[in-house]
PDB file of C-alpha atoms in Angstrom:
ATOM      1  CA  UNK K   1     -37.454   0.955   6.540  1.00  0.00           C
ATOM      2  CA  UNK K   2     -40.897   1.870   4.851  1.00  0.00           C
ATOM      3  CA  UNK K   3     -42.638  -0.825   3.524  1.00  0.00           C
ATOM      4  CA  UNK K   4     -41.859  -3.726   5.533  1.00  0.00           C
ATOM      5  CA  UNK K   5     -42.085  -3.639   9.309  1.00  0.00           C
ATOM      6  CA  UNK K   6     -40.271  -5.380  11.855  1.00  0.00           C
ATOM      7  CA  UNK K   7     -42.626  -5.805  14.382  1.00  0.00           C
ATOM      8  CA  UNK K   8     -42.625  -9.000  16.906  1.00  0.00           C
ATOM      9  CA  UNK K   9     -44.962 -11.965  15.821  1.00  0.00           C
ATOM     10  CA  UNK K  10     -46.519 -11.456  19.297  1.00  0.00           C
ATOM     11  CA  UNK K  11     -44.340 -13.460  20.681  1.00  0.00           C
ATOM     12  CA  UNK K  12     -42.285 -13.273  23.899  1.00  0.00           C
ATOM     13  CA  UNK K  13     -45.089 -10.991  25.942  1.00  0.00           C
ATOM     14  CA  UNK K  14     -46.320 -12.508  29.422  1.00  0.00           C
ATOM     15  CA  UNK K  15     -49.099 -15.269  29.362  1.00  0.00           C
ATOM     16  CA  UNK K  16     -51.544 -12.781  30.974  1.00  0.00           C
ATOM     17  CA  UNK K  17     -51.200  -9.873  29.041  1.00  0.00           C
ATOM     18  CA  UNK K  18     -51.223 -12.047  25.768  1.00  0.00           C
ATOM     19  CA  UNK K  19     -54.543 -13.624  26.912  1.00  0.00           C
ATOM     20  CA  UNK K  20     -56.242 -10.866  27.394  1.00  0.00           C
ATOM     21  CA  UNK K  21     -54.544  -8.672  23.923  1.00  0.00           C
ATOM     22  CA  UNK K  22     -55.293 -11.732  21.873  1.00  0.00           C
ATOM     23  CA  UNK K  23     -58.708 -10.982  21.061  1.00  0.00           C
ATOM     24  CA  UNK K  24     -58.044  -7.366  20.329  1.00  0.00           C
ATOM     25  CA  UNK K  25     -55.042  -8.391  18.367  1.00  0.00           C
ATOM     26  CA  UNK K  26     -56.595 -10.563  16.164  1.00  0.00           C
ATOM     27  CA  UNK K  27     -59.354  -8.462  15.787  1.00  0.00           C
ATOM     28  CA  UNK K  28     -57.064  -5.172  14.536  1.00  0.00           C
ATOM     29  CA  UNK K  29     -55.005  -7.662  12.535  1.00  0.00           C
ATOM     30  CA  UNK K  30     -57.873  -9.193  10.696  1.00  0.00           C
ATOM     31  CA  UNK K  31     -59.383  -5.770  10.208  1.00  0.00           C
ATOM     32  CA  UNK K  32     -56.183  -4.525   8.766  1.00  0.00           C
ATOM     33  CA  UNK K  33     -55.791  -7.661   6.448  1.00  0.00           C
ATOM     34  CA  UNK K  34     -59.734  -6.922   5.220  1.00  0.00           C
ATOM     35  CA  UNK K  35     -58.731  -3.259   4.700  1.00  0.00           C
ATOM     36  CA  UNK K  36     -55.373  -3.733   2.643  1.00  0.00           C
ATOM     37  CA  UNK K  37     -57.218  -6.577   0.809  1.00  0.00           C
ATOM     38  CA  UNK K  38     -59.934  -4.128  -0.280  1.00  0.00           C
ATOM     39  CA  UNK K  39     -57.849  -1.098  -1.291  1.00  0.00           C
ATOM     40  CA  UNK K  40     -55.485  -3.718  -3.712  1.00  0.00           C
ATOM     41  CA  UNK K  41     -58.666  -4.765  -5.232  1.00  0.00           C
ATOM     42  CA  UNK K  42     -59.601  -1.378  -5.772  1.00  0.00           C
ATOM     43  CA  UNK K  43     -56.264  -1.058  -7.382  1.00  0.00           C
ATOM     44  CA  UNK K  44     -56.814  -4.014  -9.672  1.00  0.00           C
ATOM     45  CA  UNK K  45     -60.275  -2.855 -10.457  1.00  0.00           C
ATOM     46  CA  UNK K  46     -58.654   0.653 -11.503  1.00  0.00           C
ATOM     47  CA  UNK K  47     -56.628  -0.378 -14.496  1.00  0.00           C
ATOM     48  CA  UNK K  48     -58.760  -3.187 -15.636  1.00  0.00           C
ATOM     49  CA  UNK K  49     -61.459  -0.482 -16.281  1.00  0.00           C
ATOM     50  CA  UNK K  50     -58.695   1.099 -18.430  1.00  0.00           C
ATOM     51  CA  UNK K  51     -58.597   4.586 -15.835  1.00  0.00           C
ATOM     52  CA  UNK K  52     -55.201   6.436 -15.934  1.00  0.00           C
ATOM     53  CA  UNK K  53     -52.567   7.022 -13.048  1.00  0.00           C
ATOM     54  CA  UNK K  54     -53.746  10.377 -12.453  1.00  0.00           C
ATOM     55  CA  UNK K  55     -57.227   8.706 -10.915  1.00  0.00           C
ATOM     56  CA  UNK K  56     -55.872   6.145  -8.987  1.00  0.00           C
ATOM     57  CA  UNK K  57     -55.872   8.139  -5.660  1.00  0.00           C
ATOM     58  CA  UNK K  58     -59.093   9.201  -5.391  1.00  0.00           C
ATOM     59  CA  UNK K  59     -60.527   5.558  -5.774  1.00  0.00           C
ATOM     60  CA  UNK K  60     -58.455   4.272  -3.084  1.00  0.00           C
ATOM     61  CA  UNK K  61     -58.236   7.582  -0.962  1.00  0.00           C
ATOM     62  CA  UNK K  62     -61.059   6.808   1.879  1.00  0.00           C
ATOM     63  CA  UNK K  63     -59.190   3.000   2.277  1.00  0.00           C
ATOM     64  CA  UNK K  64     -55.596   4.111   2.565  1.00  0.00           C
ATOM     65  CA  UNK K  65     -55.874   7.173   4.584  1.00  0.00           C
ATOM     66  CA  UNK K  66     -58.001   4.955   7.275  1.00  0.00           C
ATOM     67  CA  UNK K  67     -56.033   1.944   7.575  1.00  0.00           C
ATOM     68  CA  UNK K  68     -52.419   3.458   6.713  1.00  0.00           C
ATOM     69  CA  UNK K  69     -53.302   5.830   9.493  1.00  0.00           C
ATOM     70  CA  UNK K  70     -54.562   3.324  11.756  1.00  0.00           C
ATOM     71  CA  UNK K  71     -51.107   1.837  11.815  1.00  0.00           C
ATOM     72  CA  UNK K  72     -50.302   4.498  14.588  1.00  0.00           C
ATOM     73  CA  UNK K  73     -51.861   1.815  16.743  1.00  0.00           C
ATOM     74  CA  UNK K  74     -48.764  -0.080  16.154  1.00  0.00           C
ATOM     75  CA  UNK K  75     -46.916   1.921  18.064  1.00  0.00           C
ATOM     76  CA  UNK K  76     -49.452   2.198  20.968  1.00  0.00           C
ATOM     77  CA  UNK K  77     -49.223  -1.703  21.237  1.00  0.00           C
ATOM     78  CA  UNK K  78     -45.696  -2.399  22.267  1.00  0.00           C
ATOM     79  CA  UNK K  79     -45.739   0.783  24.371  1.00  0.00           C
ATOM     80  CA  UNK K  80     -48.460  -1.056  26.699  1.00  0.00           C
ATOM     81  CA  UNK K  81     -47.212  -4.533  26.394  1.00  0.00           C
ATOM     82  CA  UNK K  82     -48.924  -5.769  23.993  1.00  0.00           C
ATOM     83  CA  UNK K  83     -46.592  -6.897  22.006  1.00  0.00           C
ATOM     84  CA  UNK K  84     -42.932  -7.490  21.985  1.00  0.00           C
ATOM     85  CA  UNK K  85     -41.544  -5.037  19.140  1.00  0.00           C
ATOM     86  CA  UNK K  86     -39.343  -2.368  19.162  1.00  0.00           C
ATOM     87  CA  UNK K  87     -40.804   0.954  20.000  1.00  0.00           C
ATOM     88  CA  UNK K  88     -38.281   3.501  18.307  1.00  0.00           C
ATOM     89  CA  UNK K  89     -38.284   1.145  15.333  1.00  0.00           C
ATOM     90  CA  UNK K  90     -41.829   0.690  15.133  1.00  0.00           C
ATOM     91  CA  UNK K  91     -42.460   4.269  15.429  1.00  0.00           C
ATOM     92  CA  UNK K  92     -39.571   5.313  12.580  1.00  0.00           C
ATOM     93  CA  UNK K  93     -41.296   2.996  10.087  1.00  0.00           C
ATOM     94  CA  UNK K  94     -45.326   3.925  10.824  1.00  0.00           C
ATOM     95  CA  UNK K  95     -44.326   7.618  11.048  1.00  0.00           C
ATOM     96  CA  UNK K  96     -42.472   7.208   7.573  1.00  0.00           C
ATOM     97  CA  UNK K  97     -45.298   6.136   5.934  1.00  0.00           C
ATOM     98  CA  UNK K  98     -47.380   8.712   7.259  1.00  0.00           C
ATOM     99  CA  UNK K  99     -45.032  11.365   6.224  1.00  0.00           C
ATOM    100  CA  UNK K 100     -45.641  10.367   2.365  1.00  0.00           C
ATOM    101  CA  UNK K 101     -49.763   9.724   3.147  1.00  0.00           C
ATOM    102  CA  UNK K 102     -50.012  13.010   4.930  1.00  0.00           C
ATOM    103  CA  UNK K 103     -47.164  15.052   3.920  1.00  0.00           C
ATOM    104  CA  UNK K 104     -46.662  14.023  -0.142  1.00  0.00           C
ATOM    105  CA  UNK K 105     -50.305  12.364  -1.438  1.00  0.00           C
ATOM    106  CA  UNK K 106     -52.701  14.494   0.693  1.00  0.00           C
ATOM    107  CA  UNK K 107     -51.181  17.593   0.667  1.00  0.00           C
ATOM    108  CA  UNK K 108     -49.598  17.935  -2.580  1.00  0.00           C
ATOM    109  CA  UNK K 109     -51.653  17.384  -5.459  1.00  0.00           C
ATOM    110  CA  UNK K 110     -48.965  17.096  -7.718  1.00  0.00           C
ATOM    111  CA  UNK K 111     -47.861  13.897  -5.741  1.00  0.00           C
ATOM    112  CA  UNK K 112     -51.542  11.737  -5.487  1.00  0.00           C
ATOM    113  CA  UNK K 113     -51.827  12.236  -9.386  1.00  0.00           C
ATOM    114  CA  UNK K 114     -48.624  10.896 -10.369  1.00  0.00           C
ATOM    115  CA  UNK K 115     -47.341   7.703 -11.672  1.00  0.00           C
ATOM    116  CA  UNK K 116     -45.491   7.299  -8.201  1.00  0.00           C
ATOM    117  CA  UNK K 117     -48.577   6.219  -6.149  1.00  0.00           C
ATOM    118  CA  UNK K 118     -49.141   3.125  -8.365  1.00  0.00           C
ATOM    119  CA  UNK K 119     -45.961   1.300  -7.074  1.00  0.00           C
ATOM    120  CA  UNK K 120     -45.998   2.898  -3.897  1.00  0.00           C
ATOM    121  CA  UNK K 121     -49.670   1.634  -2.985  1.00  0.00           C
ATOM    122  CA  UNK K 122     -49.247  -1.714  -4.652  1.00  0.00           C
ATOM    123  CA  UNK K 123     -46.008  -2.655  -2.652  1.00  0.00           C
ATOM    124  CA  UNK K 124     -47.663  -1.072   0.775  1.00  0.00           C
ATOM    125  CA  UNK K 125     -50.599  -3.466   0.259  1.00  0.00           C
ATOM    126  CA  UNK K 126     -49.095  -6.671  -0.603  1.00  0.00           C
ATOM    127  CA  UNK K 127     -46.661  -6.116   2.069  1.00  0.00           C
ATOM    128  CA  UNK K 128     -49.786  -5.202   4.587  1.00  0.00           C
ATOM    129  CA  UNK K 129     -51.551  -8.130   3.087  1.00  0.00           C
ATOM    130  CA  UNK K 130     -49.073 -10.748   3.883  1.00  0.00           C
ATOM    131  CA  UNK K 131     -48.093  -9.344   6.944  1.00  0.00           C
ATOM    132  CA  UNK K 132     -51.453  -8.918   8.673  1.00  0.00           C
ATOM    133  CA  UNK K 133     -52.387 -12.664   7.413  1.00  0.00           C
ATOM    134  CA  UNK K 134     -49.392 -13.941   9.100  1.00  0.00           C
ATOM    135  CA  UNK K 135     -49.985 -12.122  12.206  1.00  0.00           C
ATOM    136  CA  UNK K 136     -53.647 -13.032  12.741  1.00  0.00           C
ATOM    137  CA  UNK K 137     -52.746 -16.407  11.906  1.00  0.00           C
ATOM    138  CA  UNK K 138     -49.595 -16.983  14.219  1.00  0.00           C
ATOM    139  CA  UNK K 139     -52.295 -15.839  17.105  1.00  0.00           C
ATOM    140  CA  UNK K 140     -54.310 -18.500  16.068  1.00  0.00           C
ATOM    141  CA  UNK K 141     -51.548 -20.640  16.274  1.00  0.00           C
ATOM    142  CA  UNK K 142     -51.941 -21.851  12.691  1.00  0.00           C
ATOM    143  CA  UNK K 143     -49.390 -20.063  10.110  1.00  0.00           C
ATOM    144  CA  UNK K 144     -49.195 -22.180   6.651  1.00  0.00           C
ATOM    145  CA  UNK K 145     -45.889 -22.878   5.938  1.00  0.00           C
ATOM    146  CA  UNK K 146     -45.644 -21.211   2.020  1.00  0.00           C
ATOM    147  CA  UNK K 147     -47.347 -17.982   3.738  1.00  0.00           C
ATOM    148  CA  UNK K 148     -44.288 -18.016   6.164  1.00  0.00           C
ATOM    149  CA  UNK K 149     -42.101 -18.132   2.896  1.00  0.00           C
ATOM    150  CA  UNK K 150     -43.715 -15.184   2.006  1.00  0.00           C
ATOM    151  CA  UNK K 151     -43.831 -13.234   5.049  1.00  0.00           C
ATOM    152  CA  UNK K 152     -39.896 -12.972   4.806  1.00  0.00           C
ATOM    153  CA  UNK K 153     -39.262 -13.615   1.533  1.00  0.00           C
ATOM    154  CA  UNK K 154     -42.428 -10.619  -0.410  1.00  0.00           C
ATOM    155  CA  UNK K 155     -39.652  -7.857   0.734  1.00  0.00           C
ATOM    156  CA  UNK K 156     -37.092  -9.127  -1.560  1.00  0.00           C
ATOM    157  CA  UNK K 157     -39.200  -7.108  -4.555  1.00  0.00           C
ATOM    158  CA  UNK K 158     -41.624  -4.977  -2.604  1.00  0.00           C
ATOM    159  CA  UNK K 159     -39.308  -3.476  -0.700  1.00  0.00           C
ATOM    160  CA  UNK K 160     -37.696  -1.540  -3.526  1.00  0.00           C
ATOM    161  CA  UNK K 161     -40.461  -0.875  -5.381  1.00  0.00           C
ATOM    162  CA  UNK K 162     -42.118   0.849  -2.077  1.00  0.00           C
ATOM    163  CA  UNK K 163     -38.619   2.530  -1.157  1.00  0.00           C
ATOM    164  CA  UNK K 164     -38.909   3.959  -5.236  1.00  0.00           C
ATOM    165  CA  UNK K 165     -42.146   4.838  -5.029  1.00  0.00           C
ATOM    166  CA  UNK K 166     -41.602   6.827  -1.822  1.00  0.00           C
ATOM    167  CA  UNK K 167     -39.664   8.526  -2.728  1.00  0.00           C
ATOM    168  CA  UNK K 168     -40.588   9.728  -5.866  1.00  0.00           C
ATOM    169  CA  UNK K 169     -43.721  10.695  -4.685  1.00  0.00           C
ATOM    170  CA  UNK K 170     -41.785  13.258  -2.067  1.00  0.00           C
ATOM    171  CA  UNK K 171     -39.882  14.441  -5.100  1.00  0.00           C
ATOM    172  CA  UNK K 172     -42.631  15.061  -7.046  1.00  0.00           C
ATOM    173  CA  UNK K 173     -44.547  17.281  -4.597  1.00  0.00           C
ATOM    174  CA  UNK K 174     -41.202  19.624  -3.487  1.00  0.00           C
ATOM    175  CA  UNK K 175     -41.446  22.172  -5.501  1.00  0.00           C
ATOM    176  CA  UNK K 176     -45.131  22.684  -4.780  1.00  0.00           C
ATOM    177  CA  UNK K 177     -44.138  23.019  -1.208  1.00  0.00           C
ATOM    178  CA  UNK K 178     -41.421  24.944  -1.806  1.00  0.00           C
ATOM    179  CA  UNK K 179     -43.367  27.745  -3.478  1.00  0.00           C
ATOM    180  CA  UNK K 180     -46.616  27.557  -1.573  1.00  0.00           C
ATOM    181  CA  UNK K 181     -44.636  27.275   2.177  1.00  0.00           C
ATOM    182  CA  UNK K 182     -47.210  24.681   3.432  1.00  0.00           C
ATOM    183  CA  UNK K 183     -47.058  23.699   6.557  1.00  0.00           C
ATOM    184  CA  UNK K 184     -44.041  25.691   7.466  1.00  0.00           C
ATOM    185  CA  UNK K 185     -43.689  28.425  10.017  1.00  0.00           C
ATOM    186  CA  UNK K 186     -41.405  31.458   9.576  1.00  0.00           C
ATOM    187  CA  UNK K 187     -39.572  33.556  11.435  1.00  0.00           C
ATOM    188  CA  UNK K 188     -40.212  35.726  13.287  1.00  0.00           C
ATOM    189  CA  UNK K 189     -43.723  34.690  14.679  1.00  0.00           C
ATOM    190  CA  UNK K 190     -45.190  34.700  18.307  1.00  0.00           C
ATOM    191  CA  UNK K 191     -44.044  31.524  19.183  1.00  0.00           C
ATOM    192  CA  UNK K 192     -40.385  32.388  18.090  1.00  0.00           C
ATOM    193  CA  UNK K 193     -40.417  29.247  16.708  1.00  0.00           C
ATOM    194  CA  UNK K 194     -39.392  28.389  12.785  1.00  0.00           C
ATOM    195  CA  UNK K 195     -40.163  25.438  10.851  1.00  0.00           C
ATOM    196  CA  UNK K 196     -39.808  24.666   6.887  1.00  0.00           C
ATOM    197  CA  UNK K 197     -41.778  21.626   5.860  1.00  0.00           C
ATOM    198  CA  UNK K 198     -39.521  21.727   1.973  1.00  0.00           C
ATOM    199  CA  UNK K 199     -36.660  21.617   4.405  1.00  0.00           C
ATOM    200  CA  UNK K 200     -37.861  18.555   6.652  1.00  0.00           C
ATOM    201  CA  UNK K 201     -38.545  16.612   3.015  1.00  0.00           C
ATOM    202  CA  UNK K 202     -35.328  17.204   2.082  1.00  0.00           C
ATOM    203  CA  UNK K 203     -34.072  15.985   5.139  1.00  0.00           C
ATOM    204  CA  UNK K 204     -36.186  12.763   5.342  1.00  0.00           C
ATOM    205  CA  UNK K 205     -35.065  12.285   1.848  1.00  0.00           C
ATOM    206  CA  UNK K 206     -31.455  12.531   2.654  1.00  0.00           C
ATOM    207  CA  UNK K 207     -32.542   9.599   5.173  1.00  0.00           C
ATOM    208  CA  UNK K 208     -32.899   6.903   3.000  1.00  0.00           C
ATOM    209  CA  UNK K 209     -29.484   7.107   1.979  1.00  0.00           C
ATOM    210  CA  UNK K 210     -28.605   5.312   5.104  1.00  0.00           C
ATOM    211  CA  UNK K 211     -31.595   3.986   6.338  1.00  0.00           C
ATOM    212  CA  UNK K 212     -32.914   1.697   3.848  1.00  0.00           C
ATOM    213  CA  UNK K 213     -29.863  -0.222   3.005  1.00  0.00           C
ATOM    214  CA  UNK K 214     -29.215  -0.751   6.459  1.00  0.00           C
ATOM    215  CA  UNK K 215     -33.338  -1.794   6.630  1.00  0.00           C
ATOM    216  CA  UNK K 216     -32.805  -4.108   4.308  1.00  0.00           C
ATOM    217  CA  UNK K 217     -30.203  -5.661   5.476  1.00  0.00           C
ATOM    218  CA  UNK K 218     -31.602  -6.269   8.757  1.00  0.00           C
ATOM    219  CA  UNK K 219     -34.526  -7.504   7.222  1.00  0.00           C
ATOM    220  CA  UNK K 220     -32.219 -10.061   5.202  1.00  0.00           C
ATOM    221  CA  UNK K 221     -30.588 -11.416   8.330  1.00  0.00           C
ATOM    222  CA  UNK K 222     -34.337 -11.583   9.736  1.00  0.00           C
ATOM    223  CA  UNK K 223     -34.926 -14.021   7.172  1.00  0.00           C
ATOM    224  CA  UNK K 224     -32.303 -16.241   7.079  1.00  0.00           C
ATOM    225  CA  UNK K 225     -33.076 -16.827  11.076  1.00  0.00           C
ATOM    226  CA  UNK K 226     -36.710 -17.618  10.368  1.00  0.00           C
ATOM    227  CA  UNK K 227     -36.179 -19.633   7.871  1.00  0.00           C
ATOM    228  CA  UNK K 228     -33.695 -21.689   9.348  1.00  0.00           C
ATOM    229  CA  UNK K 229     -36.202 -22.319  11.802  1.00  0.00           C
ATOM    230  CA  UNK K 230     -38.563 -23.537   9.496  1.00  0.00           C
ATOM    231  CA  UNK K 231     -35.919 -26.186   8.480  1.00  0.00           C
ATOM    232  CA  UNK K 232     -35.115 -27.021  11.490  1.00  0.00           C
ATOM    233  CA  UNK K 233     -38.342 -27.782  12.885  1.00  0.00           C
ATOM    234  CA  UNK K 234     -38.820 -29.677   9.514  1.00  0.00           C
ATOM    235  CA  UNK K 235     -35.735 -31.966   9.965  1.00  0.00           C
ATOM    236  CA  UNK K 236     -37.231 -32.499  13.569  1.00  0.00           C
ATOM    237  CA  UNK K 237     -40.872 -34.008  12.686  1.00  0.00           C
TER     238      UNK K 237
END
């Protein structure tokens, strides 16, 4: 549900709305492929310097909090046709991710300094990396056949180690939010309105139960049809 996204392989939109997205799409994709590239080289650069866990966040903080945030854009494009993906889907996954940018590493220092980010950032950006490749590509009409093999096969390991890393990072940070009350709104206030941001957590937390074995699944059966395509358009040249 977090790491790997299900989005269309801008496919299936009308011819007119697809020539006139395709620059724009292959512009955001390559820019997102450039950014991901960047912050797992920054990651790679990290420990072969020898710097600890606890660092790790502030090399790759500008990076991760402009291009994981710029995935909100994902959910702009099916909404006006650019693509053909999911919207409620789309949305779930991009907001998900957000929640532990914004809501765990950013806000909670506890969470950006420990050992949780590593596996978190690592899966995010191979995942981003292959995806955004593939995408670019496939608008270009020109998708190698081993990157293919990746694109739903990476998920097999990275999903899990994202889904861990998630959600240890939450963990990590809830008893920071518990005791400071960030971002949560009491009762009674003017707007007679109550919120409790260790609450929410909790409750997103409680949402993987479900959600990313069914994810996974999903993504499973995703692969089997793509890759049955491949062999079929193999067997047919």
């Amino acid at each position: 549900r977090i790491c790997v996204t299900t989005n269309a392989e801008y496919m299936g939109t009308s011819d007119s709305v697809v020539s006139m997205s395709k620059p724009y799409l292959l512009l955001y994709n390559s820019a997102q492929f450039l950014g991901w590239s960047f912050i797992l080289y920054k990651i790679v650069e990290h420990y072969a310097a020898g710097h600890e866990h606890t660092t790790l966040y502030e090399k790759i903080r500008l990076p991760l909090t402009i291009f994981q945030t710029g995935a909100l854009l994902e959910i702009v494009h099916p909404i006006l046709g650019l693509v053909k993906s999911p919207v409620v889907t789309t949305a779930i996954q991009v907001f998900s991710r957000i929640l532990v940018l914004w809501g765990a590493f950013e806000a909670v220092p506890e969470s950006r300094h420990s050992v949780f980010v590593l596996p978190t950032v690592f899966a995010w950006s191979l995942v981003e990396i292959i995806r955004y490749s593939f995408y670019a590509l496939n608008l270009l009409g020109s998708v190698p056949g081993p990157l293919k093999w990746l694109r739903y096969t990476a998920f097999i390991l990275l999903y899990p180690l994202g889904i861990s890393g998630e959600i240890g990072s939450i963990v990590t940070g809830l008893p920071t939010v518990k005791s400071t009350g960030m971002y949560s709104m009491p009762m009674p206030n003017r707007l007679n309105f109550g919120f409790d941001f260790y609450v929410f957590l909790i409750l997103a937390l409680l949402a993987y139960i479900p959600g990313s074995p069914i994810m996974y699944g999903h993504m499973l059966k995703q692969r089997r049809s793509a890759l049955s395509r491949v062999k079929a358009d193999t067997k047919s040249e």
